[in-house]
mmCIF file of C-alpha atoms in Angstrom:
data_model
loop_
_atom_site.group_PDB
_atom_site.id
_atom_site.type_symbol
_atom_site.label_atom_id
_atom_site.label_comp_id
_atom_site.label_asym_id
_atom_site.label_seq_id
_atom_site.Cartn_x
_atom_site.Cartn_y
_atom_site.Cartn_z
ATOM 1 C CA MET A 122 -39.869 -66.114 49.331
ATOM 2 C CA ARG A 123 -36.640 -68.584 49.499
ATOM 3 C CA ARG A 124 -37.753 -71.202 52.351
ATOM 4 C CA ALA A 125 -35.489 -70.754 55.362
ATOM 5 C CA ARG A 126 -34.337 -73.235 57.717
ATOM 6 C CA MET A 127 -34.217 -73.628 61.133
ATOM 7 C CA THR A 128 -30.985 -73.955 62.803
ATOM 8 C CA SER A 129 -29.479 -74.189 66.026
ATOM 9 C CA ALA A 130 -26.493 -72.632 66.085
ATOM 10 C CA LEU A 131 -28.072 -69.569 68.498
ATOM 11 C CA ARG A 132 -29.435 -70.960 71.821
ATOM 12 C CA GLY A 133 -29.494 -68.933 75.119
ATOM 13 C CA GLY A 134 -26.152 -68.957 76.283
ATOM 14 C CA SER A 135 -24.480 -67.999 73.510
ATOM 15 C CA ALA A 136 -26.634 -64.863 73.331
ATOM 16 C CA ASP A 137 -23.430 -62.783 72.499
ATOM 17 C CA VAL A 138 -24.173 -61.560 69.302
ATOM 18 C CA GLU A 139 -20.753 -59.234 68.980
ATOM 19 C CA ALA A 140 -19.011 -62.454 69.395
ATOM 20 C CA LEU A 141 -20.407 -63.179 66.112
ATOM 21 C CA CYS A 142 -18.269 -60.959 64.554
ATOM 22 C CA THR A 143 -14.891 -59.816 63.177
ATOM 23 C CA ASP A 144 -13.725 -56.288 63.671
ATOM 24 C CA GLU A 145 -13.742 -56.140 59.827
ATOM 25 C CA THR A 146 -17.297 -56.858 59.895
ATOM 26 C CA VAL A 147 -19.949 -54.412 58.756
ATOM 27 C CA LEU A 148 -21.876 -52.446 60.605
ATOM 28 C CA ASP A 149 -25.740 -50.710 60.198
ATOM 29 C CA ILE A 150 -26.870 -50.027 63.608
ATOM 30 C CA ASP A 151 -29.556 -47.752 63.344
ATOM 31 C CA GLY A 152 -28.386 -45.409 60.501
ATOM 32 C CA ALA A 153 -24.460 -44.750 61.608
ATOM 33 C CA ARG A 154 -22.741 -46.767 58.968
ATOM 34 C CA GLY A 155 -18.744 -48.621 59.935
ATOM 35 C CA THR A 156 -16.891 -51.803 60.869
ATOM 36 C CA VAL A 157 -17.191 -53.717 64.265
ATOM 37 C CA ALA A 158 -13.979 -52.051 65.626
ATOM 38 C CA GLU A 159 -15.305 -48.933 64.064
ATOM 39 C CA LEU A 160 -18.779 -49.004 65.423
ATOM 40 C CA ARG A 161 -18.174 -51.357 68.990
ATOM 41 C CA GLU A 162 -19.341 -49.133 71.349
ATOM 42 C CA THR A 163 -23.339 -48.680 69.718
ATOM 43 C CA LEU A 164 -23.373 -52.159 69.000
ATOM 44 C CA ARG A 165 -22.445 -52.981 72.775
ATOM 45 C CA VAL A 166 -25.319 -50.338 73.873
ATOM 46 C CA VAL A 167 -27.483 -53.127 71.552
ATOM 47 C CA ILE A 168 -26.141 -56.025 72.813
ATOM 48 C CA ASP A 169 -26.706 -54.887 76.634
ATOM 49 C CA ALA A 170 -30.303 -53.259 76.429
ATOM 50 C CA LEU A 171 -31.391 -57.561 75.777
ATOM 51 C CA THR A 172 -33.191 -58.396 78.400
ATOM 52 C CA ALA A 173 -32.898 -61.655 80.109
ATOM 53 C CA ALA A 174 -35.714 -63.406 78.656
ATOM 54 C CA GLN A 175 -34.662 -61.764 75.305
ATOM 55 C CA ARG A 176 -31.654 -63.305 75.956
ATOM 56 C CA SER A 177 -32.784 -67.086 76.536
ATOM 57 C CA GLY A 178 -35.608 -66.733 73.560
ATOM 58 C CA LEU A 179 -33.445 -66.381 70.729
ATOM 59 C CA THR A 180 -33.969 -67.837 67.488
ATOM 60 C CA SER A 181 -32.734 -68.230 64.070
ATOM 61 C CA LEU A 182 -33.394 -68.285 60.197
ATOM 62 C CA SER A 183 -31.058 -69.683 57.714
ATOM 63 C CA ASN A 184 -30.630 -69.683 54.428
ATOM 64 C CA ASP A 185 -26.833 -69.829 52.281
ATOM 65 C CA GLU A 186 -26.996 -66.059 51.894
ATOM 66 C CA ARG A 187 -28.441 -64.372 55.166
ATOM 67 C CA THR A 188 -28.781 -65.720 58.491
ATOM 68 C CA LEU A 189 -31.792 -63.465 61.218
ATOM 69 C CA VAL A 190 -31.404 -63.791 64.673
ATOM 70 C CA ILE A 191 -34.348 -62.519 66.553
ATOM 71 C CA ALA A 192 -34.627 -61.096 69.744
ATOM 72 C CA PRO A 193 -37.837 -61.466 70.716
ATOM 73 C CA CYS A 194 -40.596 -58.191 72.625
ATOM 74 C CA ASP A 195 -40.016 -57.842 76.367
ATOM 75 C CA ALA A 196 -42.977 -57.992 77.766
ATOM 76 C CA GLY A 197 -44.904 -57.810 74.228
ATOM 77 C CA ARG A 198 -43.026 -54.502 73.096
ATOM 78 C CA PRO A 199 -42.854 -54.325 69.493
ATOM 79 C CA ALA A 200 -40.503 -51.708 70.183
ATOM 80 C CA SER A 201 -38.104 -53.809 72.406
ATOM 81 C CA ARG A 202 -37.762 -56.740 69.312
ATOM 82 C CA LYS A 203 -34.138 -56.364 68.111
ATOM 83 C CA LEU A 204 -33.648 -58.245 64.274
ATOM 84 C CA PHE A 205 -29.897 -58.372 63.865
ATOM 85 C CA LEU A 206 -29.169 -59.645 59.658
ATOM 86 C CA PHE A 207 -26.156 -61.336 59.057
ATOM 87 C CA SER A 208 -25.280 -61.688 54.910
ATOM 88 C CA HIS A 209 -22.391 -64.182 54.081
ATOM 89 C CA SER A 210 -21.006 -66.361 51.984
ATOM 90 C CA HIS A 211 -19.151 -69.005 51.811
ATOM 91 C CA ASP A 212 -19.291 -68.952 55.638
ATOM 92 C CA ALA A 213 -17.491 -65.465 55.389
ATOM 93 C CA LEU A 214 -19.369 -62.925 56.972
ATOM 94 C CA ILE A 215 -19.339 -60.370 54.712
ATOM 95 C CA GLU A 216 -22.433 -57.475 56.580
ATOM 96 C CA LEU A 217 -24.911 -56.857 59.753
ATOM 97 C CA ALA A 218 -27.411 -54.969 60.495
ATOM 98 C CA VAL A 219 -28.949 -54.165 63.729
ATOM 99 C CA TYR A 220 -32.638 -53.465 63.330
ATOM 100 C CA THR A 221 -34.281 -52.505 66.122
ATOM 101 C CA ASP A 222 -38.073 -51.429 65.301
ATOM 102 C CA ASP A 223 -41.259 -53.751 64.615
ATOM 103 C CA ALA A 224 -39.680 -54.166 61.041
ATOM 104 C CA ASP A 225 -41.349 -56.687 58.316
ATOM 105 C CA LEU A 226 -39.395 -60.335 58.503
ATOM 106 C CA GLY A 227 -40.479 -61.132 54.865
ATOM 107 C CA THR A 228 -39.228 -57.824 53.510
ATOM 108 C CA LEU A 229 -35.857 -57.793 55.503
ATOM 109 C CA TRP A 230 -35.749 -62.349 54.869
ATOM 110 C CA MET A 231 -35.813 -60.997 50.633
ATOM 111 C CA GLY A 232 -33.479 -58.820 51.170
ATOM 112 C CA GLU A 233 -35.666 -55.771 50.529
ATOM 113 C CA PHE A 234 -34.390 -53.970 53.638
ATOM 114 C CA PRO A 235 -35.397 -50.516 55.145
ATOM 115 C CA THR A 236 -33.368 -47.671 56.279
ATOM 116 C CA PRO A 237 -33.448 -48.859 60.420
ATOM 117 C CA GLN A 238 -35.235 -46.116 62.039
ATOM 118 C CA HIS A 239 -36.339 -46.166 66.223
ATOM 119 C CA HIS A 240 -39.846 -47.211 67.026
ATOM 120 C CA SER A 241 -41.895 -43.919 67.151
ATOM 121 C CA GLY A 242 -44.505 -45.181 70.195
ATOM 122 C CA GLY A 243 -47.227 -44.620 68.726
ATOM 123 C CA ILE A 244 -50.543 -46.212 69.659
ATOM 124 C CA ALA A 245 -52.122 -47.066 66.482
ATOM 125 C CA ALA A 246 -53.196 -51.352 66.559
ATOM 126 C CA ARG A 247 -50.515 -53.591 65.157
ATOM 127 C CA ALA A 248 -52.766 -55.709 62.196
ATOM 128 C CA LEU A 249 -51.407 -59.054 61.713
ATOM 129 C CA PRO A 250 -51.114 -60.929 58.530
ATOM 130 C CA GLN A 251 -54.024 -62.927 57.736
ATOM 131 C CA ARG A 252 -54.952 -65.754 56.088
ATOM 132 C CA ALA A 253 -57.406 -68.824 54.331
ATOM 133 C CA TRP A 254 -57.704 -71.544 56.484
ATOM 134 C CA SER A 255 -56.623 -73.245 53.701
ATOM 135 C CA GLU A 256 -53.300 -71.614 54.587
ATOM 136 C CA GLU A 257 -53.314 -73.097 57.808
ATOM 137 C CA ARG A 258 -50.121 -76.175 58.166
ATOM 138 C CA VAL A 259 -50.824 -77.251 61.802
ATOM 139 C CA LEU A 260 -49.308 -79.647 64.192
ATOM 140 C CA VAL A 261 -51.248 -81.631 66.417
ATOM 141 C CA THR A 262 -49.766 -83.930 69.214
ATOM 142 C CA ALA A 263 -50.663 -86.947 70.677
ATOM 143 C CA ALA A 264 -53.490 -87.068 67.677
ATOM 144 C CA SER A 265 -53.738 -90.347 67.137
ATOM 145 C CA ALA A 266 -56.888 -90.529 69.343
ATOM 146 C CA GLY A 267 -59.397 -89.147 71.725
ATOM 147 C CA LEU A 268 -58.582 -85.967 71.935
ATOM 148 C CA GLY A 269 -56.501 -84.745 69.684
ATOM 149 C CA GLN A 270 -58.060 -86.845 66.680
ATOM 150 C CA VAL A 271 -61.079 -84.631 67.471
ATOM 151 C CA ILE A 272 -59.290 -81.025 67.353
ATOM 152 C CA ALA A 273 -57.597 -82.350 63.873
ATOM 153 C CA ALA A 274 -60.558 -83.075 62.698
ATOM 154 C CA HIS A 275 -62.179 -79.691 63.286
ATOM 155 C CA PHE A 276 -58.896 -78.045 61.203
ATOM 156 C CA ALA A 277 -58.966 -80.176 58.936
ATOM 157 C CA ALA A 278 -62.598 -79.420 57.677
ATOM 158 C CA LEU A 279 -61.694 -76.508 57.433
ATOM 159 C CA GLY A 280 -59.738 -77.151 54.850
ATOM 160 C CA SER A 281 -56.227 -76.529 56.733
ATOM 161 C CA SER A 282 -53.288 -79.198 55.958
ATOM 162 C CA VAL A 283 -52.960 -81.137 59.402
ATOM 163 C CA ALA A 284 -50.225 -83.059 60.533
ATOM 164 C CA VAL A 285 -50.596 -85.632 63.102
ATOM 165 C CA HIS A 286 -48.645 -86.820 65.617
ATOM 166 C CA GLY A 287 -48.815 -90.253 66.777
ATOM 167 C CA ARG A 288 -46.214 -93.356 68.425
ATOM 168 C CA ARG A 289 -48.010 -95.767 66.470
ATOM 169 C CA GLU A 290 -46.663 -97.016 63.430
ATOM 170 C CA ARG A 291 -51.256 -96.693 62.022
ATOM 171 C CA ILE A 292 -52.749 -93.088 62.448
ATOM 172 C CA ASP A 293 -56.180 -92.962 61.474
ATOM 173 C CA LEU A 294 -56.808 -90.254 59.823
ATOM 174 C CA PRO A 295 -59.840 -87.146 59.480
ATOM 175 C CA ASP A 296 -60.999 -86.900 55.754
ATOM 176 C CA ALA A 297 -59.323 -83.692 54.509
ATOM 177 C CA VAL A 298 -61.115 -80.281 52.608
ATOM 178 C CA GLY A 299 -60.316 -78.914 49.122
ATOM 179 C CA GLU A 300 -56.673 -79.356 48.582
ATOM 180 C CA ALA A 301 -55.482 -79.439 52.018
ATOM 181 C CA SER A 302 -53.269 -82.381 53.070
ATOM 182 C CA VAL A 303 -53.618 -84.397 56.129
ATOM 183 C CA VAL A 304 -50.462 -86.421 56.838
ATOM 184 C CA ALA A 305 -49.563 -88.805 59.721
ATOM 185 C CA VAL A 306 -45.757 -88.117 61.709
ATOM 186 C CA HIS A 307 -44.678 -90.449 63.876
ATOM 187 C CA GLY A 308 -42.694 -89.851 66.569
ATOM 188 C CA ASP A 309 -41.693 -90.692 70.794
ATOM 189 C CA LEU A 310 -41.245 -87.926 72.960
ATOM 190 C CA THR A 311 -39.602 -90.091 75.681
ATOM 191 C CA THR A 312 -36.306 -90.152 73.155
ATOM 192 C CA PRO A 313 -34.615 -87.114 72.731
ATOM 193 C CA ASP A 314 -34.635 -84.707 70.044
ATOM 194 C CA ALA A 315 -38.349 -86.325 68.751
ATOM 195 C CA ALA A 316 -39.732 -83.077 68.983
ATOM 196 C CA GLU A 317 -37.399 -81.330 66.117
ATOM 197 C CA HIS A 318 -38.169 -84.846 63.838
ATOM 198 C CA ILE A 319 -41.413 -84.036 63.860
ATOM 199 C CA VAL A 320 -41.716 -80.665 63.194
ATOM 200 C CA LEU A 321 -39.258 -80.700 60.947
ATOM 201 C CA ALA A 322 -41.221 -83.287 59.030
ATOM 202 C CA ALA A 323 -44.634 -81.815 59.698
ATOM 203 C CA ALA A 324 -42.788 -78.926 58.016
ATOM 204 C CA ASP A 325 -41.787 -81.155 54.918
ATOM 205 C CA ARG A 326 -45.218 -83.273 54.804
ATOM 206 C CA LEU A 327 -47.378 -79.737 54.812
ATOM 207 C CA GLY A 328 -45.109 -77.624 52.083
ATOM 208 C CA GLY A 329 -44.102 -75.188 54.723
ATOM 209 C CA PRO A 330 -43.358 -74.377 58.654
ATOM 210 C CA VAL A 331 -45.886 -74.556 60.719
ATOM 211 C CA THR A 332 -48.463 -72.224 61.701
ATOM 212 C CA ILE A 333 -50.940 -73.288 63.822
ATOM 213 C CA LEU A 334 -49.231 -75.783 67.254
ATOM 214 C CA ILE A 335 -51.655 -78.050 69.254
ATOM 215 C CA ASN A 336 -49.735 -78.678 72.468
ATOM 216 C CA ASN A 337 -52.006 -81.672 73.165
ATOM 217 C CA PHE A 338 -48.992 -84.088 74.797
ATOM 218 C CA GLY A 339 -48.781 -85.080 78.606
ATOM 219 C CA PRO A 340 -49.773 -88.808 79.921
ATOM 220 C CA TRP A 341 -51.439 -89.723 82.916
ATOM 221 C CA ASP A 342 -50.090 -90.340 85.610
ATOM 222 C CA ALA A 343 -51.462 -89.810 88.954
ATOM 223 C CA ALA A 344 -48.478 -91.197 90.973
ATOM 224 C CA PRO A 345 -48.653 -88.876 94.647
ATOM 225 C CA VAL A 346 -45.762 -86.221 94.212
ATOM 226 C CA VAL A 347 -44.066 -87.268 97.006
ATOM 227 C CA ALA A 348 -44.610 -91.032 96.914
ATOM 228 C CA ALA A 349 -42.591 -90.812 93.307
ATOM 229 C CA ASP A 350 -38.865 -91.155 91.803
ATOM 230 C CA ASP A 351 -36.977 -88.447 91.631
ATOM 231 C CA ASP A 352 -37.290 -89.877 87.209
ATOM 232 C CA ALA A 353 -40.493 -89.991 87.261
ATOM 233 C CA PHE A 354 -41.276 -87.263 88.343
ATOM 234 C CA LEU A 355 -38.760 -85.365 86.193
ATOM 235 C CA GLY A 356 -40.346 -87.077 83.470
ATOM 236 C CA SER A 357 -43.539 -85.536 84.029
ATOM 237 C CA LEU A 358 -43.210 -82.351 84.553
ATOM 238 C CA GLN A 359 -41.054 -82.463 80.437
ATOM 239 C CA ALA A 360 -43.713 -84.727 79.511
ATOM 240 C CA HIS A 361 -46.277 -81.944 80.397
ATOM 241 C CA ALA A 362 -44.953 -78.235 80.688
ATOM 242 C CA GLY A 363 -41.130 -79.428 78.215
ATOM 243 C CA VAL A 364 -42.221 -81.531 76.127
ATOM 244 C CA ALA A 365 -44.804 -77.912 74.526
ATOM 245 C CA ARG A 366 -42.056 -75.777 75.314
ATOM 246 C CA GLN A 367 -39.162 -77.672 72.999
ATOM 247 C CA PHE A 368 -42.245 -77.414 70.376
ATOM 248 C CA SER A 369 -43.585 -73.955 70.410
ATOM 249 C CA ARG A 370 -38.888 -73.053 70.820
ATOM 250 C CA LEU A 371 -39.251 -75.363 67.433
ATOM 251 C CA VAL A 372 -42.252 -74.134 65.279
ATOM 252 C CA ALA A 373 -41.205 -70.211 66.395
ATOM 253 C CA PRO A 374 -39.560 -68.973 63.878
ATOM 254 C CA GLY A 375 -40.866 -70.345 60.991
ATOM 255 C CA MET A 376 -44.354 -68.541 62.242
ATOM 256 C CA ARG A 377 -41.949 -65.125 62.843
ATOM 257 C CA GLU A 378 -41.346 -65.628 59.473
ATOM 258 C CA ALA A 379 -44.589 -66.171 58.256
ATOM 259 C CA GLY A 380 -45.387 -62.784 60.547
ATOM 260 C CA ARG A 381 -48.229 -65.115 62.842
ATOM 261 C CA GLY A 382 -48.723 -67.893 64.432
ATOM 262 C CA ARG A 383 -51.459 -69.407 66.955
ATOM 263 C CA ILE A 384 -50.007 -72.295 69.529
ATOM 264 C CA ILE A 385 -52.267 -73.697 71.788
ATOM 265 C CA ASN A 386 -51.637 -76.014 74.993
ATOM 266 C CA ILE A 387 -53.945 -77.995 76.324
ATOM 267 C CA SER A 388 -54.230 -78.215 79.878
ATOM 268 C CA ALA A 389 -56.972 -79.596 81.906
ATOM 269 C CA SER A 390 -58.517 -78.701 84.807
ATOM 270 C CA SER A 391 -56.466 -81.592 87.410
ATOM 271 C CA ALA A 392 -54.472 -78.699 87.365
ATOM 272 C CA SER A 393 -55.524 -76.572 89.878
ATOM 273 C CA ARG A 394 -57.819 -80.261 92.318
ATOM 274 C CA HIS A 395 -54.003 -81.018 93.732
ATOM 275 C CA ARG A 396 -54.996 -84.537 93.968
ATOM 276 C CA HIS A 397 -53.934 -86.012 90.425
ATOM 277 C CA GLY A 398 -50.632 -85.952 91.250
ATOM 278 C CA ASN A 399 -48.034 -85.847 88.840
ATOM 279 C CA TYR A 400 -50.327 -85.496 86.027
ATOM 280 C CA GLY A 401 -51.304 -82.639 87.867
ATOM 281 C CA LEU A 402 -48.860 -80.545 88.839
ATOM 282 C CA GLY A 403 -46.976 -81.361 85.404
ATOM 283 C CA LYS A 404 -50.595 -79.694 83.766
ATOM 284 C CA ALA A 405 -50.342 -76.799 86.145
ATOM 285 C CA VAL A 406 -46.455 -76.258 84.648
ATOM 286 C CA LEU A 407 -47.224 -75.846 81.443
ATOM 287 C CA GLU A 408 -50.839 -73.143 82.661
ATOM 288 C CA ALA A 409 -47.944 -71.350 83.801
ATOM 289 C CA LEU A 410 -45.546 -71.606 81.445
ATOM 290 C CA THR A 411 -48.160 -69.899 78.731
ATOM 291 C CA PRO A 412 -47.935 -66.519 79.346
ATOM 292 C CA THR A 413 -44.460 -66.899 79.863
ATOM 293 C CA LEU A 414 -44.244 -68.134 76.182
ATOM 294 C CA ALA A 415 -46.888 -65.395 75.499
ATOM 295 C CA ILE A 416 -44.875 -62.446 76.456
ATOM 296 C CA GLU A 417 -41.317 -63.832 75.247
ATOM 297 C CA LEU A 418 -42.767 -65.039 70.956
ATOM 298 C CA ALA A 419 -44.954 -61.625 71.054
ATOM 299 C CA PRO A 420 -46.023 -60.072 69.138
ATOM 300 C CA GLU A 421 -46.306 -62.560 65.715
ATOM 301 C CA ILE A 422 -47.344 -65.232 67.523
ATOM 302 C CA THR A 423 -49.566 -65.523 70.078
ATOM 303 C CA VAL A 424 -50.206 -68.190 72.994
ATOM 304 C CA ASN A 425 -52.690 -69.667 75.018
ATOM 305 C CA ALA A 426 -53.867 -72.723 76.720
ATOM 306 C CA VAL A 427 -57.387 -73.906 76.834
ATOM 307 C CA SER A 428 -57.740 -76.442 80.241
ATOM 308 C CA PRO A 429 -60.804 -79.051 79.823
ATOM 309 C CA GLY A 430 -62.786 -80.413 82.973
ATOM 310 C CA GLN A 431 -64.001 -83.944 82.816
ATOM 311 C CA ILE A 432 -64.567 -84.970 78.802
ATOM 312 C CA VAL A 433 -67.812 -86.837 78.747
ATOM 313 C CA GLU A 434 -65.664 -89.380 76.406
ATOM 314 C CA SER A 435 -63.325 -89.856 79.411
ATOM 315 C CA ALA A 436 -66.378 -90.158 81.807
ATOM 316 C CA PRO A 437 -65.632 -94.220 81.399
ATOM 317 C CA VAL A 438 -61.739 -94.269 82.249
ATOM 318 C CA MET A 439 -62.002 -92.142 85.028
ATOM 319 C CA ASP A 440 -64.760 -94.237 86.272
ATOM 320 C CA ALA A 441 -62.207 -97.445 86.087
ATOM 321 C CA ILE A 442 -59.644 -95.646 88.133
ATOM 322 C CA ASP A 443 -61.930 -93.740 90.896
ATOM 323 C CA PRO A 444 -65.805 -95.120 90.739
ATOM 324 C CA HIS A 445 -66.642 -92.075 93.172
ATOM 325 C CA ALA A 446 -64.900 -88.936 90.633
ATOM 326 C CA ILE A 447 -67.340 -88.586 88.153
ATOM 327 C CA ALA A 448 -70.521 -88.520 90.264
ATOM 328 C CA ARG A 449 -68.471 -86.327 92.311
ATOM 329 C CA ASP A 450 -66.735 -83.736 90.222
ATOM 330 C CA LEU A 451 -71.073 -84.166 88.027
ATOM 331 C CA GLN A 452 -72.447 -82.450 91.935
ATOM 332 C CA ASN A 453 -69.704 -80.196 91.787
ATOM 333 C CA THR A 454 -70.003 -78.876 88.704
ATOM 334 C CA PRO A 455 -72.768 -75.743 88.001
ATOM 335 C CA LEU A 456 -73.826 -76.467 85.053
ATOM 336 C CA GLY A 457 -74.444 -80.002 85.556
ATOM 337 C CA ARG A 458 -72.365 -81.638 82.843
ATOM 338 C CA PHE A 459 -69.286 -82.430 81.113
ATOM 339 C CA VAL A 460 -68.015 -80.805 78.940
ATOM 340 C CA SER A 461 -67.065 -83.028 75.040
ATOM 341 C CA ARG A 462 -64.414 -83.603 72.850
ATOM 342 C CA ALA A 463 -65.911 -81.367 70.131
ATOM 343 C CA GLU A 464 -66.649 -78.577 72.580
ATOM 344 C CA VAL A 465 -63.471 -78.592 73.634
ATOM 345 C CA ALA A 466 -62.046 -78.677 68.972
ATOM 346 C CA ASP A 467 -64.301 -75.200 68.996
ATOM 347 C CA ALA A 468 -62.895 -73.196 70.920
ATOM 348 C CA VAL A 469 -58.504 -74.133 69.964
ATOM 349 C CA VAL A 470 -60.383 -73.530 66.318
ATOM 350 C CA ALA A 471 -62.010 -70.540 68.048
ATOM 351 C CA MET A 472 -58.940 -68.372 69.647
ATOM 352 C CA CYS A 473 -57.066 -68.969 65.724
ATOM 353 C CA ARG A 474 -59.538 -66.657 63.693
ATOM 354 C CA PRO A 475 -58.736 -63.348 63.394
ATOM 355 C CA GLU A 476 -61.114 -61.900 66.112
ATOM 356 C CA PHE A 477 -58.676 -63.033 68.979
ATOM 357 C CA ASP A 478 -55.657 -61.623 67.756
ATOM 358 C CA SER A 479 -55.590 -59.508 70.825
ATOM 359 C CA LEU A 480 -55.760 -63.249 72.948
ATOM 360 C CA THR A 481 -52.604 -64.481 74.346
ATOM 361 C CA GLY A 482 -51.141 -65.673 77.235
ATOM 362 C CA VAL A 483 -54.368 -66.342 78.942
ATOM 363 C CA VAL A 484 -56.047 -70.393 80.040
ATOM 364 C CA ILE A 485 -59.446 -70.696 79.165
ATOM 365 C CA PRO A 486 -61.508 -72.930 81.254
ATOM 366 C CA LEU A 487 -63.912 -75.362 80.128
ATOM 367 C CA ASP A 488 -65.126 -76.889 83.122
ATOM 368 C CA GLY A 489 -68.962 -76.080 83.088
ATOM 369 C CA GLY A 490 -67.506 -74.281 86.161
ATOM 370 C CA TYR A 491 -65.934 -76.629 88.407
ATOM 371 C CA ARG A 492 -63.199 -74.354 89.214
ATOM 372 C CA ILE A 493 -65.304 -71.851 90.734
ATOM 373 C CA ALA A 494 -68.004 -73.982 93.095
ATOM 374 C CA ARG A 495 -66.009 -77.257 93.892
ATOM 375 C CA ASN A 496 -65.530 -78.086 97.624
#
């Protein structure tokens, strides 16, 4: 299969696919074949059927011969996905085909075009392609230390190829198993285009597009929301939810091409505590983003989140910030203990297993019951 490269030619505001065609462009729309001029009304019906979420979620895969534009499913229904396949040569558009079923992306990409037909609407389970751990390419953001590094180590121990992102030049890397590799990818996520650079660098160094993304970036900022200036407030939302959205958007085309992908957002119980200022609000927005991404990226990609309570290894840091926090939180935790980094990493890995193919759009709390018992 020709390796696709991601393009950004089609983004939210340019969802009018018809604008990419000339009257002479040949179309194949659900078996009807002719030029745009001949089939314009049929094409317009297909375009108009796209929901606002589909229009804003358009992604594109492209090489020298064809471009595949994918409008995501509406509310997770495979029948609602639209695939626009452009064949071109030397930047001249030759042909466009529109598929409104759940056609196999790999088959389309290799040029073996199935006869377009409407989805039958059956209720049979749709199995996702399965991969061995050694075939997974994992990107973990903010993984130069702490929880991110432990998550990266867990995937590496399974034999997956792992890209460990960090801002510093020197990053300690966990050991890999077998032929898998562990690589460092540098990037300052407070700078423009950093996410795109990181995703492309990870794909290049891992030998292919990322198949599992762990959105772990989210710096601590407990400044009160009302006291923060506009730049700090908006910057915190960008750091937690905005960066996760950017990474998810960038890895989605490669995951769709492969027919399977996993995105796990790392939240925190601060999202429900409402006393951790910008940090807590940023995590709350990240948790709200999770089901939205799950709907827009289905069916090939599942999107979930884990929300740890106080992590035991980080307790000394929190104790230095608030000497009463640890004792108070422990008293309000029914299990009487805090979660460990290894436990969080185990949960993240488990959610990427085939047994959880039907799990998407949820936030899993790992807080010993803190959310249901705090006072």
